[in-house]
């Protein structure tokens, strides 16, 4: 836990994609509890996003606003980042968490299912970094946290599109870390394992659970703690931090 560092993000602004539920929601609350104002980017559920923002304002006393945006759309991301700049003035933290799945066996996967996952999970992260970099440079600091997956490290049958997108995120993270470091911008990734969310569903009978050394699924708060660490780890960049109970050792 980072209890001793709870307010280390006072005065900072964090932008979290896919921030209305699951891992993204937990990350929003954690960063807000540390004092960060939050821009919550969501795809479709405005009520959920507004609820997350309301909790941030009420419980953590920070400014929080919701923005609907398809992160796979380069122009839409540019417009959204401009709105965030107008509302918050600047931003120092970006968490690329937005992601979708379209699982299926490789031999039967539809082209549109492969493209949709790559467009959201990988190109969406590129779009956000591309348009946020200007804000970071003007602020003379920046922290990018890409939410990858152990599927991007190990592969996973039935998820060639998802695994490819998450492996691509790791490559994007390392290249961006090298390129942006001279500008004071850090870029790291988190690779969660089996995390209990509405996206993963009921995994009680999943045989892969037996391969987790810690013997259980993780919680969204476990990933949020890792994001909080990376947000304040000033000498860490280009790192891929596994939060997986040991499954990808």
Short mmCIF file of C-alpha atoms in Angstrom, two decimals:
data_model
loop_
_atom_site.label_atom_id
_atom_site.label_comp_id
_atom_site.label_asym_id
_atom_site.label_seq_id
_atom_site.Cartn_x
_atom_site.Cartn_y
_atom_site.Cartn_z
CA UNK A 1 0.00 0.00 0.00
CA UNK A 2 1.04 3.58 -0.63
CA UNK A 3 -0.65 5.06 2.43
CA UNK A 4 2.31 7.28 3.25
CA UNK A 5 2.19 8.74 -0.26
CA UNK A 6 -1.56 9.32 -0.49
CA UNK A 7 -1.33 12.99 -1.48
CA UNK A 8 1.80 12.85 -3.60
CA UNK A 9 -0.24 13.68 -6.71
CA UNK A 10 -1.78 16.90 -5.41
CA UNK A 11 -2.09 19.40 -8.23
CA UNK A 12 -1.58 16.75 -10.94
CA UNK A 13 -4.12 15.71 -13.53
CA UNK A 14 -4.53 12.10 -14.62
CA UNK A 15 -6.26 10.97 -17.80
CA UNK A 16 -7.59 7.40 -17.65
CA UNK A 17 -9.11 5.68 -20.67
CA UNK A 18 -11.69 3.01 -20.00
CA UNK A 19 -12.08 4.64 -16.60
CA UNK A 20 -15.77 3.96 -15.99
CA UNK A 21 -15.48 0.35 -14.83
CA UNK A 22 -13.19 -2.50 -13.84
CA UNK A 23 -9.46 -1.90 -13.68
CA UNK A 24 -9.79 1.63 -15.04
CA UNK A 25 -12.31 2.60 -12.37
CA UNK A 26 -10.05 1.27 -9.61
CA UNK A 27 -7.11 3.23 -11.03
CA UNK A 28 -9.16 6.42 -11.17
CA UNK A 29 -10.10 6.07 -7.49
CA UNK A 30 -6.53 5.29 -6.44
CA UNK A 31 -5.02 8.27 -8.25
CA UNK A 32 -7.81 10.54 -6.98
CA UNK A 33 -7.13 9.35 -3.43
CA UNK A 34 -3.55 10.52 -3.95
CA UNK A 35 -4.79 13.99 -4.86
CA UNK A 36 -4.90 13.82 -8.67
CA UNK A 37 -7.65 15.53 -10.62
CA UNK A 38 -9.07 13.05 -13.09
CA UNK A 39 -10.30 13.00 -16.67
CA UNK A 40 -12.29 9.81 -17.18
CA UNK A 41 -12.55 8.71 -20.80
CA UNK A 42 -15.34 6.26 -21.60
CA UNK A 43 -16.75 4.66 -24.74
CA UNK A 44 -20.46 4.24 -24.12
CA UNK A 45 -21.74 4.22 -20.54
CA UNK A 46 -22.08 7.90 -19.63
CA UNK A 47 -23.97 7.17 -16.41
CA UNK A 48 -21.20 4.92 -15.11
CA UNK A 49 -18.52 7.47 -15.99
CA UNK A 50 -20.43 10.29 -14.30
CA UNK A 51 -20.87 8.11 -11.21
CA UNK A 52 -17.10 7.54 -11.03
CA UNK A 53 -16.47 11.28 -11.33
CA UNK A 54 -19.07 12.08 -8.68
CA UNK A 55 -17.36 9.70 -6.24
CA UNK A 56 -13.98 11.31 -6.95
CA UNK A 57 -15.35 14.76 -6.20
CA UNK A 58 -17.29 13.72 -3.10
CA UNK A 59 -14.89 11.28 -1.44
CA UNK A 60 -11.50 12.60 -2.54
CA UNK A 61 -12.18 16.31 -3.06
CA UNK A 62 -10.62 16.45 -6.53
CA UNK A 63 -11.89 17.76 -9.82
CA UNK A 64 -13.19 15.02 -12.10
CA UNK A 65 -14.82 15.13 -15.52
CA UNK A 66 -16.00 12.49 -17.98
CA UNK A 67 -15.32 12.52 -21.72
CA UNK A 68 -16.89 10.19 -24.27
CA UNK A 69 -14.38 9.18 -26.92
CA UNK A 70 -13.60 6.28 -29.23
CA UNK A 71 -9.86 6.03 -28.61
CA UNK A 72 -9.41 4.17 -31.91
CA UNK A 73 -10.39 7.38 -33.74
CA UNK A 74 -7.31 9.60 -34.20
CA UNK A 75 -9.30 12.80 -34.77
CA UNK A 76 -11.71 12.12 -31.91
CA UNK A 77 -8.80 11.65 -29.51
CA UNK A 78 -7.26 14.92 -30.68
CA UNK A 79 -10.53 16.74 -29.98
CA UNK A 80 -10.91 15.09 -26.57
CA UNK A 81 -7.38 15.99 -25.51
CA UNK A 82 -8.09 19.59 -26.54
CA UNK A 83 -11.18 19.57 -24.29
CA UNK A 84 -9.14 18.18 -21.40
CA UNK A 85 -6.57 20.92 -21.87
CA UNK A 86 -9.32 23.56 -21.89
CA UNK A 87 -10.88 22.14 -18.72
CA UNK A 88 -7.78 21.25 -16.69
CA UNK A 89 -5.09 23.42 -18.23
CA UNK A 90 -2.65 20.54 -18.47
CA UNK A 91 -2.12 16.89 -17.53
CA UNK A 92 0.84 14.92 -16.24
CA UNK A 93 -0.41 11.31 -16.15
CA UNK A 94 -1.96 9.12 -18.85
CA UNK A 95 -3.26 5.62 -18.19
CA UNK A 96 -4.11 3.71 -21.38
CA UNK A 97 -6.55 1.16 -20.04
CA UNK A 98 -9.30 1.08 -22.70
CA UNK A 99 -9.56 -2.39 -24.16
CA UNK A 100 -11.94 -4.85 -25.79
CA UNK A 101 -11.95 -8.56 -26.56
CA UNK A 102 -13.29 -10.44 -29.58
CA UNK A 103 -12.13 -13.93 -28.72
CA UNK A 104 -12.11 -16.79 -31.20
CA UNK A 105 -9.91 -19.47 -32.68
CA UNK A 106 -7.40 -18.17 -35.22
CA UNK A 107 -8.67 -20.41 -38.03
CA UNK A 108 -12.18 -18.97 -37.72
CA UNK A 109 -11.52 -15.39 -36.57
CA UNK A 110 -13.19 -12.69 -38.63
CA UNK A 111 -11.00 -9.94 -40.01
CA UNK A 112 -13.16 -7.27 -38.40
CA UNK A 113 -12.72 -8.90 -34.98
CA UNK A 114 -8.94 -8.83 -35.33
CA UNK A 115 -8.97 -5.24 -36.54
CA UNK A 116 -11.36 -3.99 -33.84
CA UNK A 117 -9.19 -5.31 -31.01
CA UNK A 118 -5.95 -3.95 -32.47
CA UNK A 119 -7.59 -0.59 -33.22
CA UNK A 120 -8.85 -0.09 -29.67
CA UNK A 121 -6.19 -1.77 -27.57
CA UNK A 122 -3.04 -0.76 -29.47
CA UNK A 123 -3.82 2.06 -31.88
CA UNK A 124 -5.96 3.66 -29.17
CA UNK A 125 -2.94 3.83 -26.88
CA UNK A 126 -0.83 5.30 -29.67
CA UNK A 127 -3.50 7.91 -30.38
CA UNK A 128 -3.62 8.97 -26.75
CA UNK A 129 0.16 9.16 -26.34
CA UNK A 130 0.51 11.00 -29.64
CA UNK A 131 -1.92 13.75 -28.64
CA UNK A 132 -1.02 13.90 -24.94
CA UNK A 133 2.71 14.31 -25.56
CA UNK A 134 2.27 18.01 -26.30
CA UNK A 135 0.65 18.56 -22.90
CA UNK A 136 3.43 16.64 -21.20
CA UNK A 137 6.12 18.65 -22.93
CA UNK A 138 4.49 21.94 -21.95
CA UNK A 139 4.18 20.67 -18.35
CA UNK A 140 7.83 19.52 -18.51
CA UNK A 141 6.83 16.17 -17.11
CA UNK A 142 4.76 13.19 -18.09
CA UNK A 143 3.95 9.66 -17.03
CA UNK A 144 2.36 7.12 -19.39
CA UNK A 145 1.08 3.83 -17.98
CA UNK A 146 -0.09 1.29 -20.55
CA UNK A 147 -2.26 -1.56 -19.32
CA UNK A 148 -1.00 -4.60 -21.19
CA UNK A 149 -1.61 -8.22 -20.13
CA UNK A 150 0.20 -11.45 -19.43
CA UNK A 151 -1.48 -12.59 -22.65
CA UNK A 152 0.97 -10.28 -24.37
CA UNK A 153 3.86 -12.05 -22.66
CA UNK A 154 2.74 -15.68 -22.92
CA UNK A 155 0.09 -15.76 -25.62
CA UNK A 156 -3.32 -17.33 -25.03
CA UNK A 157 -5.20 -19.77 -27.23
CA UNK A 158 -8.35 -18.21 -28.64
CA UNK A 159 -7.00 -14.69 -28.18
CA UNK A 160 -4.51 -14.11 -30.98
CA UNK A 161 -5.94 -10.64 -31.59
CA UNK A 162 -5.95 -9.67 -27.91
CA UNK A 163 -2.50 -11.17 -27.27
CA UNK A 164 -1.08 -9.39 -30.33
CA UNK A 165 -2.52 -6.07 -29.17
CA UNK A 166 -1.11 -6.45 -25.68
CA UNK A 167 2.30 -7.58 -26.94
CA UNK A 168 2.26 -4.57 -29.23
CA UNK A 169 1.59 -2.35 -26.23
CA UNK A 170 4.79 -3.60 -24.64
CA UNK A 171 6.77 -2.72 -27.76
CA UNK A 172 5.07 0.67 -27.88
CA UNK A 173 5.91 1.22 -24.22
CA UNK A 174 9.61 0.49 -24.63
CA UNK A 175 10.00 2.55 -27.80
CA UNK A 176 8.10 5.49 -26.33
CA UNK A 177 10.15 5.27 -23.14
CA UNK A 178 13.39 5.58 -25.11
CA UNK A 179 12.11 8.35 -27.34
CA UNK A 180 10.42 10.48 -24.68
CA UNK A 181 12.87 10.10 -21.78
CA UNK A 182 15.00 13.11 -22.85
CA UNK A 183 11.83 15.20 -22.60
CA UNK A 184 11.19 14.11 -19.02
CA UNK A 185 8.37 11.74 -19.97
CA UNK A 186 8.33 8.23 -18.51
CA UNK A 187 6.46 5.32 -20.10
CA UNK A 188 5.79 2.00 -18.38
CA UNK A 189 3.39 -0.90 -18.71
CA UNK A 190 1.47 -3.13 -16.33
CA UNK A 191 0.74 -6.72 -17.35
CA UNK A 192 -2.20 -7.97 -15.27
CA UNK A 193 -3.00 -11.64 -15.08
CA UNK A 194 -6.44 -13.01 -14.22
CA UNK A 195 -8.18 -10.04 -12.59
CA UNK A 196 -11.76 -10.29 -11.37
CA UNK A 197 -13.84 -7.83 -13.44
CA UNK A 198 -17.10 -7.91 -15.37
CA UNK A 199 -14.96 -8.38 -18.50
CA UNK A 200 -13.40 -11.63 -17.24
CA UNK A 201 -16.68 -12.98 -15.90
CA UNK A 202 -16.96 -16.11 -13.76
CA UNK A 203 -13.62 -17.92 -13.90
CA UNK A 204 -14.23 -20.28 -10.98
CA UNK A 205 -13.90 -23.38 -13.18
CA UNK A 206 -11.08 -22.10 -15.38
CA UNK A 207 -8.24 -24.67 -15.32
CA UNK A 208 -5.72 -21.84 -15.72
CA UNK A 209 -6.40 -20.85 -12.12
CA UNK A 210 -4.39 -23.91 -11.07
CA UNK A 211 -1.34 -22.39 -12.79
CA UNK A 212 -1.36 -19.26 -10.61
CA UNK A 213 1.27 -19.73 -7.88
CA UNK A 214 -0.66 -17.50 -5.48
CA UNK A 215 -3.74 -19.65 -6.09
CA UNK A 216 -6.35 -16.99 -6.81
CA UNK A 217 -7.48 -14.30 -9.20
CA UNK A 218 -6.31 -10.78 -8.58
CA UNK A 219 -8.42 -7.76 -7.66
CA UNK A 220 -8.69 -4.53 -9.59
CA UNK A 221 -7.12 -2.77 -6.62
CA UNK A 222 -3.96 -4.83 -7.12
CA UNK A 223 -3.50 -3.26 -10.54
CA UNK A 224 -4.41 0.18 -9.20
CA UNK A 225 -1.64 -0.09 -6.58
CA UNK A 226 0.85 -0.85 -9.36
CA UNK A 227 -0.36 2.18 -11.33
CA UNK A 228 0.01 4.37 -8.24
CA UNK A 229 3.60 3.19 -7.82
CA UNK A 230 4.48 3.89 -11.44
CA UNK A 231 2.86 7.33 -11.22
CA UNK A 232 5.38 8.40 -8.57
CA UNK A 233 8.39 6.24 -9.51
CA UNK A 234 10.55 9.02 -10.96
CA UNK A 235 13.46 6.78 -11.99
CA UNK A 236 11.47 3.96 -13.59
CA UNK A 237 10.79 3.91 -17.33
CA UNK A 238 10.46 1.23 -20.00
CA UNK A 239 9.39 -1.28 -17.34
CA UNK A 240 6.74 -4.00 -17.66
CA UNK A 241 5.34 -4.71 -14.21
CA UNK A 242 3.51 -8.02 -13.93
CA UNK A 243 0.52 -8.13 -11.56
CA UNK A 244 -0.40 -11.75 -12.11
CA UNK A 245 0.05 -13.84 -9.00
CA UNK A 246 3.14 -15.35 -10.62
CA UNK A 247 1.49 -17.03 -13.60
CA UNK A 248 3.95 -15.56 -16.13
CA UNK A 249 7.14 -16.32 -14.19
#
